[in-house]
Short mmCIF file of N, CA, C and O in Angstrom, two decimals:
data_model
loop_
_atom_site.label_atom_id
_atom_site.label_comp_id
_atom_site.label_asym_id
_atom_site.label_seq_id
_atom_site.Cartn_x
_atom_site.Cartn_y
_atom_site.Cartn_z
N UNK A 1 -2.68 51.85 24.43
CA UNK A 1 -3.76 51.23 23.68
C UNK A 1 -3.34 49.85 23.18
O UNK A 1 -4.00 48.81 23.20
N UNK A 2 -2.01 50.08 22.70
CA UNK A 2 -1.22 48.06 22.28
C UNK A 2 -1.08 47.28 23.61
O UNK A 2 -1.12 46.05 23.60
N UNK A 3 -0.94 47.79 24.45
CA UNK A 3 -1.32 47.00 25.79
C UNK A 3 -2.74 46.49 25.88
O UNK A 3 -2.87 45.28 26.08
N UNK A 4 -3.65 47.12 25.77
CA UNK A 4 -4.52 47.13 26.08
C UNK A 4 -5.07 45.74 24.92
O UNK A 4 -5.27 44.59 25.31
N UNK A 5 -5.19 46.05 23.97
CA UNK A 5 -5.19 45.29 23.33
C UNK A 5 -4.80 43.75 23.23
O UNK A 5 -5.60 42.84 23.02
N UNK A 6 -3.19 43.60 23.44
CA UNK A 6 -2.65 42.74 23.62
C UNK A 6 -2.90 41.75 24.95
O UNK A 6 -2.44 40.61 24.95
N UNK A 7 -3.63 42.27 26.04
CA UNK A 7 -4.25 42.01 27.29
C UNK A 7 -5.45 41.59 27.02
O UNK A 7 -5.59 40.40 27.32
N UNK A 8 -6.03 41.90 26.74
CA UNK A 8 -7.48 41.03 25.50
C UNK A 8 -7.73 40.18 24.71
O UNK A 8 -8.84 39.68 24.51
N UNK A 9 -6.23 39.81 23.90
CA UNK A 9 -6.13 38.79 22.99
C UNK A 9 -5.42 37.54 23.86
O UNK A 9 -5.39 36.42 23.36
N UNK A 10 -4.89 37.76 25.06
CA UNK A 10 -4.13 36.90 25.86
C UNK A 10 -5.65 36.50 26.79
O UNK A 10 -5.82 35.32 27.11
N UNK A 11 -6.31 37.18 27.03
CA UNK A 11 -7.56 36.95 27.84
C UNK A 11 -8.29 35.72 27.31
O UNK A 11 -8.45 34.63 27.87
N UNK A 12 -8.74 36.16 26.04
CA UNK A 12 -9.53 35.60 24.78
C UNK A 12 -8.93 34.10 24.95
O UNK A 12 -9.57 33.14 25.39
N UNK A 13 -7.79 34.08 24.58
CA UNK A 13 -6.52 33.12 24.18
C UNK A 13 -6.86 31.86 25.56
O UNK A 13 -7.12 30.67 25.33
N UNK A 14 -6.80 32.32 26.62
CA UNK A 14 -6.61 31.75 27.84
C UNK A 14 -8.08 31.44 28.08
O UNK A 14 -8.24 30.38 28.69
N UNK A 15 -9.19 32.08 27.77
CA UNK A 15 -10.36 31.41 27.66
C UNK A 15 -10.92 30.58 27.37
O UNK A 15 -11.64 29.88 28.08
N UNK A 16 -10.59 30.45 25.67
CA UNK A 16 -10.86 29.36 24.61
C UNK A 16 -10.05 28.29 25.23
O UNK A 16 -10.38 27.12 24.99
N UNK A 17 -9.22 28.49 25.85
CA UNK A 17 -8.46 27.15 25.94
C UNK A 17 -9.00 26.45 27.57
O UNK A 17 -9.10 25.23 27.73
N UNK A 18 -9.34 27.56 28.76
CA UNK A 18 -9.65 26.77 29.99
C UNK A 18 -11.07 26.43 29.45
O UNK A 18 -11.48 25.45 30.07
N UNK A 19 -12.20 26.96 28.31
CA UNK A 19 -13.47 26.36 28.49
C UNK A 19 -14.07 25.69 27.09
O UNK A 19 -15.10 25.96 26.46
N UNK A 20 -13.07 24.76 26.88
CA UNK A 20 -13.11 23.11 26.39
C UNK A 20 -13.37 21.99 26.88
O UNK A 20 -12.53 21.13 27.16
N UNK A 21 -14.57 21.91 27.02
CA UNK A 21 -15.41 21.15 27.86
C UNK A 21 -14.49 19.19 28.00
O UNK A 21 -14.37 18.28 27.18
N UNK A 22 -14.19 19.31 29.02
CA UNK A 22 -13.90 17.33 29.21
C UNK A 22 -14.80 16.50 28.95
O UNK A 22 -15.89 16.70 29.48
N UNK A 23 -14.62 15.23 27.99
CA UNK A 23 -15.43 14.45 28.20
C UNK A 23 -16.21 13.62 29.45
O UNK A 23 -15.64 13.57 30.55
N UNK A 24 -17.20 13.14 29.30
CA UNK A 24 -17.82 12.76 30.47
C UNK A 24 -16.75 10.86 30.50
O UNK A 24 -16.63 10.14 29.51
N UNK A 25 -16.45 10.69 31.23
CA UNK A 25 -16.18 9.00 31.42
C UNK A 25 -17.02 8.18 30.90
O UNK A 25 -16.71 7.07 31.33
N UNK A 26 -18.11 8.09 30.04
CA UNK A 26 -19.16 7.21 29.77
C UNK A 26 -19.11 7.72 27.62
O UNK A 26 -19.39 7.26 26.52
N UNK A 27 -18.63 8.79 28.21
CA UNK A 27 -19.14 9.34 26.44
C UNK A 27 -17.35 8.63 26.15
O UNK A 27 -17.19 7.73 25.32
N UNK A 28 -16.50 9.03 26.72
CA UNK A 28 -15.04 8.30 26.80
C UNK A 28 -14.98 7.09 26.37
O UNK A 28 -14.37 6.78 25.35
N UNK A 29 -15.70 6.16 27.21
CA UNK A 29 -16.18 4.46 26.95
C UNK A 29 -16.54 4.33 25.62
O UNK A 29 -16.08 3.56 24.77
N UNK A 30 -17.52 5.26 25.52
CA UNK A 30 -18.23 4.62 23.90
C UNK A 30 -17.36 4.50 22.68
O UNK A 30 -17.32 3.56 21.89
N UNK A 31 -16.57 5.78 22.66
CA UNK A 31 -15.66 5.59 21.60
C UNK A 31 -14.82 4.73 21.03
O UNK A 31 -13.74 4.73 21.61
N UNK A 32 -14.88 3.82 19.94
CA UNK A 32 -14.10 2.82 19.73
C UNK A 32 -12.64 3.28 19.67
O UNK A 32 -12.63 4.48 19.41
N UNK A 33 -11.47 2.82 19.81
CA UNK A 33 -10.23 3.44 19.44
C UNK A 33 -9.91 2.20 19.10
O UNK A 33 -10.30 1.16 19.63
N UNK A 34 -9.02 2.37 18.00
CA UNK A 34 -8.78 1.27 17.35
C UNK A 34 -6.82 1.06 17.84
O UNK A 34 -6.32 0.16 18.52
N UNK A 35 -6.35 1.87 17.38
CA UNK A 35 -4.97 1.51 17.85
C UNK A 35 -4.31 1.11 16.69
O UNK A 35 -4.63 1.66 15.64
N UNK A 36 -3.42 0.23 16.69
CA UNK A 36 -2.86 -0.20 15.53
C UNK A 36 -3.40 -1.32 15.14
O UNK A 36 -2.80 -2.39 15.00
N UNK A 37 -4.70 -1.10 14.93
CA UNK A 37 -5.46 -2.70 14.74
C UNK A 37 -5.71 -2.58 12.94
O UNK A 37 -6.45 -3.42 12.43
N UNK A 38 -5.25 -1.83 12.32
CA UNK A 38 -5.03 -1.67 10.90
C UNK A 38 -4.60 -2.66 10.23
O UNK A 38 -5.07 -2.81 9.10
N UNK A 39 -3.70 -3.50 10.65
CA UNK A 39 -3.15 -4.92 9.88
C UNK A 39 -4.18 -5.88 9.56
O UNK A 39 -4.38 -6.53 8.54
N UNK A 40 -4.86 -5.82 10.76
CA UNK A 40 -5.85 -7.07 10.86
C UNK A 40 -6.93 -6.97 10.01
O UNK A 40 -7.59 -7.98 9.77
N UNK A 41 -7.26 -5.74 9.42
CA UNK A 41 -8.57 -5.30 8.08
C UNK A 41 -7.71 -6.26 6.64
O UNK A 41 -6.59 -6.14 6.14
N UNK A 42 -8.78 -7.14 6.36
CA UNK A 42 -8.57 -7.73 5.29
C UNK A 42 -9.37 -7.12 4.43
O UNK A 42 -10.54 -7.09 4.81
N UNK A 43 -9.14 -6.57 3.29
CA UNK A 43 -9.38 -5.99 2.03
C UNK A 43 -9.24 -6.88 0.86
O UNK A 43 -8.11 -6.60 0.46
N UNK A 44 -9.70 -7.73 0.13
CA UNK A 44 -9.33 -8.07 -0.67
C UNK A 44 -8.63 -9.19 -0.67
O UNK A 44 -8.49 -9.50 0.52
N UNK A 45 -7.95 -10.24 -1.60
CA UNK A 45 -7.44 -11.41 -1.63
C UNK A 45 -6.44 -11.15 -0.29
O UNK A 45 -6.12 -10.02 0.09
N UNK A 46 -5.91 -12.66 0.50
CA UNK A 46 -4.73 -12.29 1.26
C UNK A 46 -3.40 -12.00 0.56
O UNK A 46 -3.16 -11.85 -0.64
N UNK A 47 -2.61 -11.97 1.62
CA UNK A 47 -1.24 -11.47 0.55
C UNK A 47 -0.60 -12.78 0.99
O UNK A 47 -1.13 -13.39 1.91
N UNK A 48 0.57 -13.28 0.35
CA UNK A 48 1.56 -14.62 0.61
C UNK A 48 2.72 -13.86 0.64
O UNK A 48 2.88 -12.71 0.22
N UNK A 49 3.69 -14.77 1.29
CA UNK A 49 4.98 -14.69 0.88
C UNK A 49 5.31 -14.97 -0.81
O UNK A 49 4.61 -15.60 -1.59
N UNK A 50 6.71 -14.22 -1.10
CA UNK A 50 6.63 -13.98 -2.18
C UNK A 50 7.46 -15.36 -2.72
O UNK A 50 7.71 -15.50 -3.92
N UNK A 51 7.82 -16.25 -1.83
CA UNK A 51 8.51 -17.50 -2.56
C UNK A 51 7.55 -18.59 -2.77
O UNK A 51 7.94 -19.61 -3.33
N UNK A 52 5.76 -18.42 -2.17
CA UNK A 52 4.98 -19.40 -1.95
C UNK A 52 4.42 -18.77 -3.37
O UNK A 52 3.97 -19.71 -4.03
N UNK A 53 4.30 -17.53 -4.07
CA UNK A 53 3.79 -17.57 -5.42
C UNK A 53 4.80 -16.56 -5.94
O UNK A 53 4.70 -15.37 -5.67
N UNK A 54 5.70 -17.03 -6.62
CA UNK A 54 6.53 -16.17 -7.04
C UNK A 54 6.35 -15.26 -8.77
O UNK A 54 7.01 -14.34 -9.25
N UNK A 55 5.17 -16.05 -9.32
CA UNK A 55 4.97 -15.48 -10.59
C UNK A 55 3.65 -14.81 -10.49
O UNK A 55 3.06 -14.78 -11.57
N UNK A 56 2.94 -14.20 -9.36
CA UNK A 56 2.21 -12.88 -9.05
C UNK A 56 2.38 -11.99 -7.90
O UNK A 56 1.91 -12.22 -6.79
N UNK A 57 3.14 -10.86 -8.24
CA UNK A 57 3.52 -10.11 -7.32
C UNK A 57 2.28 -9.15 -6.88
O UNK A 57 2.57 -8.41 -5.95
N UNK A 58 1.01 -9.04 -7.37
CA UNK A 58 -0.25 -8.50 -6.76
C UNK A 58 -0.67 -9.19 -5.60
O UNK A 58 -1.41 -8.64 -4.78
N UNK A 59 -0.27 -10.38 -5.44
CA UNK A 59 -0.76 -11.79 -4.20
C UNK A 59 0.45 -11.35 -3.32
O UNK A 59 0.10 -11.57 -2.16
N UNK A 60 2.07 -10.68 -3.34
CA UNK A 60 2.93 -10.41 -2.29
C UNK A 60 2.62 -9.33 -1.17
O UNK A 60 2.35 -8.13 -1.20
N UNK A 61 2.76 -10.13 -0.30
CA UNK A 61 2.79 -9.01 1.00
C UNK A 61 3.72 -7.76 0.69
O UNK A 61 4.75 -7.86 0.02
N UNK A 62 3.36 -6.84 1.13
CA UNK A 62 4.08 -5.03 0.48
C UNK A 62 5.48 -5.28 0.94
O UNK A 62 6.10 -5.26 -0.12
N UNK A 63 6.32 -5.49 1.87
CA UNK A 63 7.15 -5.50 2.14
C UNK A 63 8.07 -6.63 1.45
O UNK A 63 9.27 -6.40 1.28
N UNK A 64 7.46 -7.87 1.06
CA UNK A 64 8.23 -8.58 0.65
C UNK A 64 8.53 -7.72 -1.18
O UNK A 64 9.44 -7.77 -2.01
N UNK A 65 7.66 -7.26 -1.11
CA UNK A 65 7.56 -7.01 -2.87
C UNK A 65 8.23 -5.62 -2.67
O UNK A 65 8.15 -4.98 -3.72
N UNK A 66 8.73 -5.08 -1.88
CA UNK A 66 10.10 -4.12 -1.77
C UNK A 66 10.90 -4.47 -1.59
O UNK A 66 11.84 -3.88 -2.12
N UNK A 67 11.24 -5.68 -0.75
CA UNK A 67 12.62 -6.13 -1.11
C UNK A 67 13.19 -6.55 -2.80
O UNK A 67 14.19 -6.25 -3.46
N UNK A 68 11.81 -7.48 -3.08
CA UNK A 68 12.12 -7.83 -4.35
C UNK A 68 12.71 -6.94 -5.53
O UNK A 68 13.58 -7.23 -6.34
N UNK A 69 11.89 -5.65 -5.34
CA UNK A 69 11.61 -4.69 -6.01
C UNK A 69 13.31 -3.98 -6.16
O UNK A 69 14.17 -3.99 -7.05
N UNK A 70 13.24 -3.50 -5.04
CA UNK A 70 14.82 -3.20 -5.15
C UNK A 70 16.16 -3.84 -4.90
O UNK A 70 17.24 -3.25 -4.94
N UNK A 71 15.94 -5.34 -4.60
CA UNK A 71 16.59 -6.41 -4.84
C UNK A 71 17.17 -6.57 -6.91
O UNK A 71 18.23 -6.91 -7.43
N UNK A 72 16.18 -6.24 -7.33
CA UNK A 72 15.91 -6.07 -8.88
C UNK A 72 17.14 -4.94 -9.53
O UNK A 72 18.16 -5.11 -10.20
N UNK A 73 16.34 -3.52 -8.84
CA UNK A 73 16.98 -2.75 -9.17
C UNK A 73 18.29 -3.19 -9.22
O UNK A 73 19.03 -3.28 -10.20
N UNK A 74 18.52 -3.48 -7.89
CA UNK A 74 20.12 -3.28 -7.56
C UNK A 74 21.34 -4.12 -8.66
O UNK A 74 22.43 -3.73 -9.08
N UNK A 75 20.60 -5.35 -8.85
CA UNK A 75 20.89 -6.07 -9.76
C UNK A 75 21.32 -5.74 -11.18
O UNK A 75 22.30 -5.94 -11.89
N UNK A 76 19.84 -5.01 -11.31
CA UNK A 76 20.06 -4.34 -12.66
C UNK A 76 21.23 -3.30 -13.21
O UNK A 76 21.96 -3.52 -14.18
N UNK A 77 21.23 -2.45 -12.63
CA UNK A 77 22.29 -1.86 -12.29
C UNK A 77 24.28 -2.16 -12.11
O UNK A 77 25.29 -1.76 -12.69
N UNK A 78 24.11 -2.65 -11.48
CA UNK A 78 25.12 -3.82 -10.96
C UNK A 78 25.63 -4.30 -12.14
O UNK A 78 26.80 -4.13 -12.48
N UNK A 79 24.63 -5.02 -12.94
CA UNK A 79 24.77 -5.85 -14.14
C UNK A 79 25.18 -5.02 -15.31
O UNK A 79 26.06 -5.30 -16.12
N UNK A 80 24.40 -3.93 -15.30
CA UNK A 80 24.89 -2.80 -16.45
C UNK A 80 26.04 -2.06 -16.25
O UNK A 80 26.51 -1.27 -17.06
N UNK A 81 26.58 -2.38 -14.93
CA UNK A 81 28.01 -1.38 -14.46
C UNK A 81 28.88 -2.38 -15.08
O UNK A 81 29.90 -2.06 -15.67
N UNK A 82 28.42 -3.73 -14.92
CA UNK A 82 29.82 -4.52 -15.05
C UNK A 82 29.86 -4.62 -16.44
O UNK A 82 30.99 -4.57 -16.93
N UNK A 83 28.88 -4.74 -17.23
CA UNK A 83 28.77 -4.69 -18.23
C UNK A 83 29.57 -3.74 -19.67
O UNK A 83 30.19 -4.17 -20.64
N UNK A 84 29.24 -2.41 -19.28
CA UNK A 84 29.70 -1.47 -19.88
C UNK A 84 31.07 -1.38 -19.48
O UNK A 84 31.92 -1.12 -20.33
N UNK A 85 31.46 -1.63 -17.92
CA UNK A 85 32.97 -1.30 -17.97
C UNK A 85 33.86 -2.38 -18.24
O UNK A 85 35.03 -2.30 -17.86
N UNK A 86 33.26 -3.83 -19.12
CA UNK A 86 33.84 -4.57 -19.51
C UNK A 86 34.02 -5.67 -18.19
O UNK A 86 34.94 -6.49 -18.27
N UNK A 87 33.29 -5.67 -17.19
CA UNK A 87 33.57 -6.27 -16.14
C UNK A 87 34.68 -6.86 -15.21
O UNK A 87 34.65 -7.76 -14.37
N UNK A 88 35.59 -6.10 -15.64
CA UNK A 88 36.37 -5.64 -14.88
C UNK A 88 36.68 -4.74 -13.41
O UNK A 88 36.15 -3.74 -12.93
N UNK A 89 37.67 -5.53 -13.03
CA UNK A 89 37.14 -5.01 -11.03
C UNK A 89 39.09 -4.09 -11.08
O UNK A 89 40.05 -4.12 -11.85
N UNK A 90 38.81 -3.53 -10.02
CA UNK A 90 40.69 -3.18 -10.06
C UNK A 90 41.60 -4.13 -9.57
O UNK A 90 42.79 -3.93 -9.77
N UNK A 91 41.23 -5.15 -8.95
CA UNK A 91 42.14 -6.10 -8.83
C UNK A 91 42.78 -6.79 -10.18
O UNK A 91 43.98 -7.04 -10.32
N UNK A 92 41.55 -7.08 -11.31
CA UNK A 92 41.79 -7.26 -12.12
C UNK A 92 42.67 -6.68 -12.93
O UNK A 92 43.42 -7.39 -13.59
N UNK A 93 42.74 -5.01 -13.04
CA UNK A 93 43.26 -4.29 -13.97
C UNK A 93 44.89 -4.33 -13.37
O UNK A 93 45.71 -4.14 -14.27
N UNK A 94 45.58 -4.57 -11.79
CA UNK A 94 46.45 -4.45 -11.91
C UNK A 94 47.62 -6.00 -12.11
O UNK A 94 48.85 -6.02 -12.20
N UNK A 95 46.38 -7.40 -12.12
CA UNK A 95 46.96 -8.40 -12.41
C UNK A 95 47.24 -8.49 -13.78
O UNK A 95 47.93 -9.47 -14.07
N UNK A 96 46.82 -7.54 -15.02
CA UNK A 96 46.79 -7.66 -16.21
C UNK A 96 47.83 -6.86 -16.36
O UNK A 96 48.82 -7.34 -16.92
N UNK A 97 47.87 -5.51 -15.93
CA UNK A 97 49.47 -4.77 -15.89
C UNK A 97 50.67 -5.34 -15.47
O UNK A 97 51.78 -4.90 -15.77
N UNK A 98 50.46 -6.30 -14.76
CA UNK A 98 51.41 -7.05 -13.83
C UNK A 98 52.35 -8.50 -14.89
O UNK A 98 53.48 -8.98 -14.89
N UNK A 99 50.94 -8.74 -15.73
CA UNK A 99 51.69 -9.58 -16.94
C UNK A 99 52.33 -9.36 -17.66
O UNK A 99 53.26 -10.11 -17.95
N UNK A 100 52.02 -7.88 -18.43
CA UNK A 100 52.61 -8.10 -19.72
C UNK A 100 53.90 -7.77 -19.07
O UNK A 100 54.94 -7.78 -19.72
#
């Protein structure tokens, strides 16, 4: 009877799938496909490079305003490491042992 069954749902299975009708070549044509033509939709103000207006980052193209963005971070960071550890590097720490 699980044969039987299972021979029915493979039937079913193999049906639905050979009688999915092809498009006709003409109904094919009509369809616009766009492709990666997504860049080219202007929405709203254009975007600039971010050195041609550097004091509005809403006017930067997305990518430039990620570099910036975590250009920032990194900085920030950076600045607070050197900061707190007195800015000191290890080259430093062993030319200072090296004096006294």
């Amino acid at each position: 009877m699980a044969a039987r069954i299972a021979a029915v749902a493979r039937q079913a299975a193999t049906f639905t799938r050979v009688s999915i009708p092809e498009p006709s070549s003409q109904a094919a044509r009509l369809i616009h496909r766009r492709g990666l033509a997504g860049a080219a939709d202007h929405h709203g103000p254009p975007k600039v490079n971010f050195w041609q207006d550097p004091m509005n980052p809403s006017k930067w193209k997305e990518e430039h305003f990620v570099i910036v963005s975590l250009s920032g971070w990194g900085l920030l960071f950076f600045g607070g490491y050197k900061f707190f550890t007195g800015g000191k590097g290890k080259g430093e720490e062993k030319l200072a042992e090296a004096s006294h």
